[in-house]
């Protein structure tokens, strides 16, 4: 039996908008890394918040009550990221600028703004990546905020409890470098993200449910500022109504197809 895989139909309006853009923001969420085997938070029965309690695993209170449990959990997630690779979607984003520059010879800046705490955009070659919710790779001291060191060796994903390391400056505990519920967003990345949205021509929104604030504000701002907005998601998100194009596709299928179509275009 011949299996035909339907190539996603790239929306022509999106192609046109990208060929005219000189500054592009790609705003990503957990769906961006789903095809690298990294769990999302909400959209599937085995998503993280279907299995774990946000107050226990992702809040200052949860950390106070059970540091070892929380540290082990984030180390397990870091281990999963270390054991996987960026998917074709991450790679396509890293290729977007060069692909457009080859098309029309003009410089094109592509900036990634991500809610993800993995490092898959950077490992795929993206050089401008702003993390709104922190990173699994940036632990810091819970007291003096100094950058922390991981315990050497591959993180063991099976551990349910693990002592967090200590700060080399003040000996307090090192905490995961992620933004927990109830914590303020780091202002530097937030302001930078706002500036990038102000000056972009096109915003691609990939793999987010669009329900977590204030991050979800950025695509809505782009819409209100009249930017060309397009969503790539197998299921329309809360942001779909703010999009000029809602493309029902996945990150690792849609984005490479977009690059392929752009490469076919004549200058
Ligand atoms: N390609 C594109 N999109 C996908 C894919 C895929 N392969 N698989 C799932 N999606 C979409 C889902 O349809 C859903 O809209 O990705 C989205 C994932 O939504 P969430 O799990 O809610 O993740 P996200 O939007 O990133 O969550 C925001 O919530 O828990 C906090 O801090 C955490 O940064 C996170 C924030």
Short mmCIF file of C-alpha atoms and ligand atoms in Angstrom, two decimals:
data_model
loop_
_atom_site.label_atom_id
_atom_site.label_comp_id
_atom_site.label_asym_id
_atom_site.label_seq_id
_atom_site.Cartn_x
_atom_site.Cartn_y
_atom_site.Cartn_z
CA UNK A 1 0.00 0.00 0.00
CA UNK A 2 1.51 3.33 -1.10
CA UNK A 3 1.47 5.81 1.85
CA UNK A 4 1.12 9.40 0.66
CA UNK A 5 2.21 12.04 3.16
CA UNK A 6 0.32 15.26 2.39
CA UNK A 7 2.76 18.15 2.30
CA UNK A 8 1.28 21.06 4.22
CA UNK A 9 -0.05 23.81 1.98
CA UNK A 10 1.97 26.91 2.89
CA UNK A 11 -0.42 29.90 3.13
CA UNK A 12 0.47 32.24 0.23
CA UNK A 13 -0.25 35.36 2.32
CA UNK A 14 2.39 34.21 4.80
CA UNK A 15 4.93 33.66 2.03
CA UNK A 16 4.23 37.15 0.66
CA UNK A 17 4.48 38.78 4.09
CA UNK A 18 7.81 37.06 4.82
CA UNK A 19 9.36 38.03 1.50
CA UNK A 20 8.60 41.70 2.25
CA UNK A 21 9.72 41.58 5.89
CA UNK A 22 13.12 42.75 7.16
CA UNK A 23 12.46 42.02 10.83
CA UNK A 24 10.70 38.84 11.90
CA UNK A 25 9.81 37.71 15.41
CA UNK A 26 9.16 34.00 16.04
CA UNK A 27 7.21 33.62 19.31
CA UNK A 28 7.31 30.03 20.56
CA UNK A 29 5.83 27.79 23.23
CA UNK A 30 6.06 24.19 24.35
CA UNK A 31 4.55 22.87 21.10
CA UNK A 32 7.74 24.01 19.36
CA UNK A 33 9.69 21.29 21.18
CA UNK A 34 6.96 18.63 21.23
CA UNK A 35 8.38 16.87 18.16
CA UNK A 36 11.74 16.68 19.96
CA UNK A 37 9.95 14.58 22.59
CA UNK A 38 9.77 17.36 25.20
CA UNK A 39 6.41 17.33 27.01
CA UNK A 40 4.03 20.25 26.63
CA UNK A 41 2.15 21.61 29.64
CA UNK A 42 -1.54 21.40 28.82
CA UNK A 43 -2.67 20.04 25.47
CA UNK A 44 -2.25 16.29 25.95
CA UNK A 45 -3.31 13.72 28.61
CA UNK A 46 0.37 13.17 29.47
CA UNK A 47 1.23 16.88 29.47
CA UNK A 48 3.15 18.09 32.53
CA UNK A 49 0.31 19.88 34.32
CA UNK A 50 -1.94 16.84 33.81
CA UNK A 51 0.57 14.79 35.82
CA UNK A 52 2.10 17.33 38.21
CA UNK A 53 0.74 20.07 40.45
CA UNK A 54 1.85 23.57 39.50
CA UNK A 55 1.81 24.76 43.13
CA UNK A 56 4.10 21.87 44.20
CA UNK A 57 6.48 21.98 41.19
CA UNK A 58 6.41 25.54 39.85
CA UNK A 59 5.95 28.01 42.71
CA UNK A 60 8.16 29.58 45.40
CA UNK A 61 5.94 27.88 47.99
CA UNK A 62 6.50 24.44 46.43
CA UNK A 63 10.26 25.09 46.52
CA UNK A 64 10.13 26.13 50.18
CA UNK A 65 8.14 23.00 51.08
CA UNK A 66 10.19 20.42 49.13
CA UNK A 67 13.41 21.67 47.49
CA UNK A 68 14.74 18.17 46.83
CA UNK A 69 11.61 17.10 44.96
CA UNK A 70 11.51 20.28 42.90
CA UNK A 71 15.27 20.24 42.11
CA UNK A 72 15.10 16.57 41.05
CA UNK A 73 12.15 17.35 38.76
CA UNK A 74 13.89 20.22 36.94
CA UNK A 75 17.10 18.20 36.69
CA UNK A 76 15.03 15.41 35.12
CA UNK A 77 13.63 17.87 32.59
CA UNK A 78 17.15 19.19 31.86
CA UNK A 79 18.27 15.58 31.34
CA UNK A 80 15.47 15.03 28.82
CA UNK A 81 16.54 18.13 26.87
CA UNK A 82 20.19 17.05 26.87
CA UNK A 83 19.17 13.66 25.48
CA UNK A 84 17.19 15.04 22.54
CA UNK A 85 17.90 17.17 19.51
CA UNK A 86 16.34 20.28 17.99
CA UNK A 87 13.63 19.24 15.49
CA UNK A 88 13.22 20.31 11.86
CA UNK A 89 11.15 23.27 13.07
CA UNK A 90 13.97 24.67 15.23
CA UNK A 91 16.37 24.19 12.31
CA UNK A 92 13.99 25.95 9.88
CA UNK A 93 13.77 29.01 12.15
CA UNK A 94 17.58 29.16 12.28
CA UNK A 95 17.63 29.06 8.44
CA UNK A 96 14.92 31.67 7.88
CA UNK A 97 17.12 34.77 7.80
CA UNK A 98 19.67 33.35 5.33
CA UNK A 99 16.88 31.91 3.15
CA UNK A 100 15.22 35.33 2.79
CA UNK A 101 18.53 37.13 2.30
CA UNK A 102 19.37 34.70 -0.51
CA UNK A 103 15.97 35.48 -2.03
CA UNK A 104 16.18 39.28 -2.17
CA UNK A 105 19.71 40.13 -1.06
CA UNK A 106 18.50 42.39 1.77
CA UNK A 107 19.51 41.85 5.43
CA UNK A 108 16.74 40.14 7.44
CA UNK A 109 16.78 39.94 11.27
CA UNK A 110 14.99 36.98 12.85
CA UNK A 111 14.47 37.21 16.62
CA UNK A 112 13.11 34.30 18.66
CA UNK A 113 11.06 35.13 21.76
CA UNK A 114 10.36 31.91 23.64
CA UNK A 115 8.41 30.79 26.67
CA UNK A 116 10.44 27.57 26.59
CA UNK A 117 13.15 26.84 29.16
CA UNK A 118 15.02 24.37 26.90
CA UNK A 119 18.02 25.34 24.74
CA UNK A 120 16.86 23.78 21.48
CA UNK A 121 16.59 27.07 19.55
CA UNK A 122 20.20 27.90 20.38
CA UNK A 123 21.38 24.34 19.59
CA UNK A 124 19.66 24.62 16.19
CA UNK A 125 21.70 27.75 15.45
CA UNK A 126 19.36 30.63 16.32
CA UNK A 127 21.53 33.49 17.59
CA UNK A 128 18.86 35.90 18.89
CA UNK A 129 16.80 34.00 21.48
CA UNK A 130 14.99 35.82 24.32
CA UNK A 131 13.77 33.53 27.13
CA UNK A 132 10.73 35.02 28.89
CA UNK A 133 10.37 32.19 31.44
CA UNK A 134 14.04 31.59 32.16
CA UNK A 135 16.11 28.52 31.34
CA UNK A 136 16.81 25.02 32.69
CA UNK A 137 20.47 25.86 31.98
CA UNK A 138 20.72 29.00 34.13
CA UNK A 139 20.46 27.94 37.80
CA UNK A 140 21.11 30.65 40.37
CA UNK A 141 21.45 31.14 44.10
CA UNK A 142 18.08 31.59 45.79
CA UNK A 143 19.67 34.18 48.15
CA UNK A 144 22.42 36.16 46.39
CA UNK A 145 21.21 35.41 42.81
CA UNK A 146 24.76 34.44 41.76
CA UNK A 147 24.85 31.96 38.85
CA UNK A 148 25.00 28.39 40.18
CA UNK A 149 26.86 25.26 39.07
CA UNK A 150 25.19 21.92 38.33
CA UNK A 151 26.36 18.73 39.98
CA UNK A 152 28.72 17.24 37.34
CA UNK A 153 27.46 14.37 35.18
CA UNK A 154 24.28 13.58 33.24
CA UNK A 155 21.16 14.41 35.27
CA UNK A 156 19.34 11.22 36.37
CA UNK A 157 15.75 11.56 35.10
CA UNK A 158 14.45 8.81 37.40
CA UNK A 159 15.24 10.57 40.68
CA UNK A 160 12.28 11.76 42.75
CA UNK A 161 14.47 13.62 45.21
CA UNK A 162 17.90 15.30 44.90
CA UNK A 163 19.75 17.78 47.09
CA UNK A 164 20.14 21.09 45.28
CA UNK A 165 23.76 22.24 45.06
CA UNK A 166 25.01 25.07 47.25
CA UNK A 167 26.09 28.55 46.23
CA UNK A 168 29.88 28.97 46.09
CA UNK A 169 29.49 32.56 47.40
CA UNK A 170 26.97 32.37 50.23
CA UNK A 171 26.34 28.64 50.62
CA UNK A 172 22.57 29.06 50.14
CA UNK A 173 20.70 26.65 47.86
CA UNK A 174 20.92 26.91 44.11
CA UNK A 175 17.43 27.03 42.54
CA UNK A 176 16.26 26.28 38.96
CA UNK A 177 16.62 29.34 36.68
CA UNK A 178 13.00 29.27 35.57
CA UNK A 179 10.15 31.72 36.28
CA UNK A 180 7.61 30.15 38.62
CA UNK A 181 3.92 30.96 38.90
CA UNK A 182 3.52 33.99 41.15
CA UNK A 183 7.00 35.30 40.30
CA UNK A 184 7.66 38.44 38.27
CA UNK A 185 9.03 38.09 34.76
CA UNK A 186 12.72 39.06 34.51
CA UNK A 187 12.45 42.68 33.30
CA UNK A 188 15.45 42.69 30.95
CA UNK A 189 14.17 39.93 28.62
CA UNK A 190 10.61 41.27 28.89
CA UNK A 191 11.49 44.80 27.84
CA UNK A 192 13.73 43.49 25.07
CA UNK A 193 10.86 41.33 23.81
CA UNK A 194 8.50 44.31 23.83
CA UNK A 195 11.03 46.31 21.78
CA UNK A 196 11.42 43.50 19.25
CA UNK A 197 7.64 43.32 18.78
CA UNK A 198 7.47 47.10 18.26
CA UNK A 199 9.94 46.98 15.35
CA UNK A 200 9.05 43.66 13.69
CA UNK A 201 7.11 43.40 10.42
CA UNK A 202 5.93 39.80 10.86
CA UNK A 203 5.30 37.66 13.96
CA UNK A 204 5.13 33.89 13.66
CA UNK A 205 3.45 32.28 16.68
CA UNK A 206 4.41 28.61 17.02
CA UNK A 207 3.21 26.03 19.50
CA UNK A 208 1.66 28.01 22.32
CA UNK A 209 -1.81 27.79 23.89
CA UNK A 210 -1.61 31.54 24.46
CA UNK A 211 -3.20 31.38 27.91
CA UNK A 212 -0.25 32.37 30.10
CA UNK A 213 0.21 36.06 30.85
CA UNK A 214 1.92 38.40 30.43
CA UNK A 215 3.67 36.40 27.63
CA UNK A 216 0.43 36.13 25.62
CA UNK A 217 0.31 39.94 25.53
CA UNK A 218 3.14 40.06 22.97
CA UNK A 219 1.29 38.46 20.00
CA UNK A 220 -1.77 40.56 20.84
CA UNK A 221 0.40 43.70 20.87
CA UNK A 222 1.79 42.70 17.48
CA UNK A 223 -1.77 42.38 16.17
CA UNK A 224 -2.81 45.74 17.68
CA UNK A 225 0.28 47.38 16.14
CA UNK A 226 -0.84 46.11 12.71
CA UNK A 227 1.97 43.60 12.27
CA UNK A 228 1.39 40.55 10.06
CA UNK A 229 0.66 37.74 12.50
CA UNK A 230 0.50 34.02 11.69
CA UNK A 231 0.02 31.02 13.95
CA UNK A 232 1.40 27.53 13.31
CA UNK A 233 -0.37 25.07 15.60
CA UNK A 234 -2.20 21.77 15.01
CA UNK A 235 -5.11 23.27 17.02
CA UNK A 236 -6.12 26.98 16.99
CA UNK A 237 -4.95 28.59 20.26
CA UNK A 238 -6.44 31.42 22.33
CA UNK A 239 -4.41 33.73 20.07
CA UNK A 240 -5.98 32.52 16.80
CA UNK A 241 -8.43 35.45 16.74
CA UNK A 242 -5.49 37.87 16.66
CA UNK A 243 -3.84 36.14 13.71
CA UNK A 244 -4.07 37.12 10.04
CA UNK A 245 -3.29 33.47 9.26
CA UNK A 246 -4.04 30.42 11.40
CA UNK A 247 -2.13 27.55 9.82
CA UNK A 248 -3.13 24.14 11.12
CA UNK A 249 0.22 22.43 10.99
CA UNK A 250 2.98 21.35 13.36
CA UNK A 251 6.29 23.07 14.04
CA UNK A 252 8.46 20.32 12.53
CA UNK A 253 6.21 19.96 9.46
CA UNK A 254 5.04 23.50 8.72
CA UNK A 255 8.26 25.46 9.27
CA UNK A 256 10.47 23.30 6.99
CA UNK A 257 7.72 23.45 4.32
CA UNK A 258 7.80 27.24 4.64
CA UNK A 259 11.58 27.30 4.07
CA UNK A 260 11.22 24.95 1.09
CA UNK A 261 8.59 27.19 -0.53
CA UNK A 262 10.67 30.33 0.12
CA UNK A 263 13.65 28.65 -1.57
CA UNK A 264 11.53 28.03 -4.69
CA UNK A 265 10.61 31.71 -5.04
CA UNK A 266 12.43 33.81 -7.65
CA UNK A 267 13.88 37.21 -6.63
N1 LIG B 1 3.68 21.88 16.74
C1 LIG B 1 3.08 23.08 17.00
N2 LIG B 1 2.25 23.27 18.06
C2 LIG B 1 2.01 22.20 18.86
C3 LIG B 1 2.58 20.92 18.63
C4 LIG B 1 3.46 20.80 17.51
N3 LIG B 1 4.05 19.64 17.23
N4 LIG B 1 2.14 20.06 19.60
C5 LIG B 1 1.31 20.80 20.41
N5 LIG B 1 1.23 22.06 19.95
C6 LIG B 1 0.49 23.19 20.54
C7 LIG B 1 -0.79 22.81 21.27
O1 LIG B 1 -1.89 22.75 20.39
C8 LIG B 1 -0.91 23.94 22.29
O2 LIG B 1 -1.63 25.03 21.74
O3 LIG B 1 1.32 23.76 21.52
C9 LIG B 1 0.54 24.36 22.55
C10 LIG B 1 1.12 23.94 23.90
O4 LIG B 1 0.46 24.66 24.90
P1 LIG B 1 0.96 24.60 26.42
O5 LIG B 1 1.22 23.20 26.79
O6 LIG B 1 -0.04 25.39 27.21
O7 LIG B 1 2.38 25.34 26.40
P2 LIG B 1 2.72 26.90 26.41
O8 LIG B 1 1.71 27.69 25.66
O9 LIG B 1 4.11 27.03 25.98
O10 LIG B 1 2.61 27.25 27.98
C11 LIG B 1 2.93 28.55 28.38
O11 LIG B 1 2.80 27.90 30.69
O12 LIG B 1 3.17 26.32 32.25
C12 LIG B 1 3.62 27.52 31.78
O13 LIG B 1 5.79 28.44 31.94
C13 LIG B 1 5.05 27.45 31.28
O14 LIG B 1 6.02 28.54 29.34
C14 LIG B 1 4.93 27.78 29.79
C15 LIG B 1 3.63 28.55 29.73
#
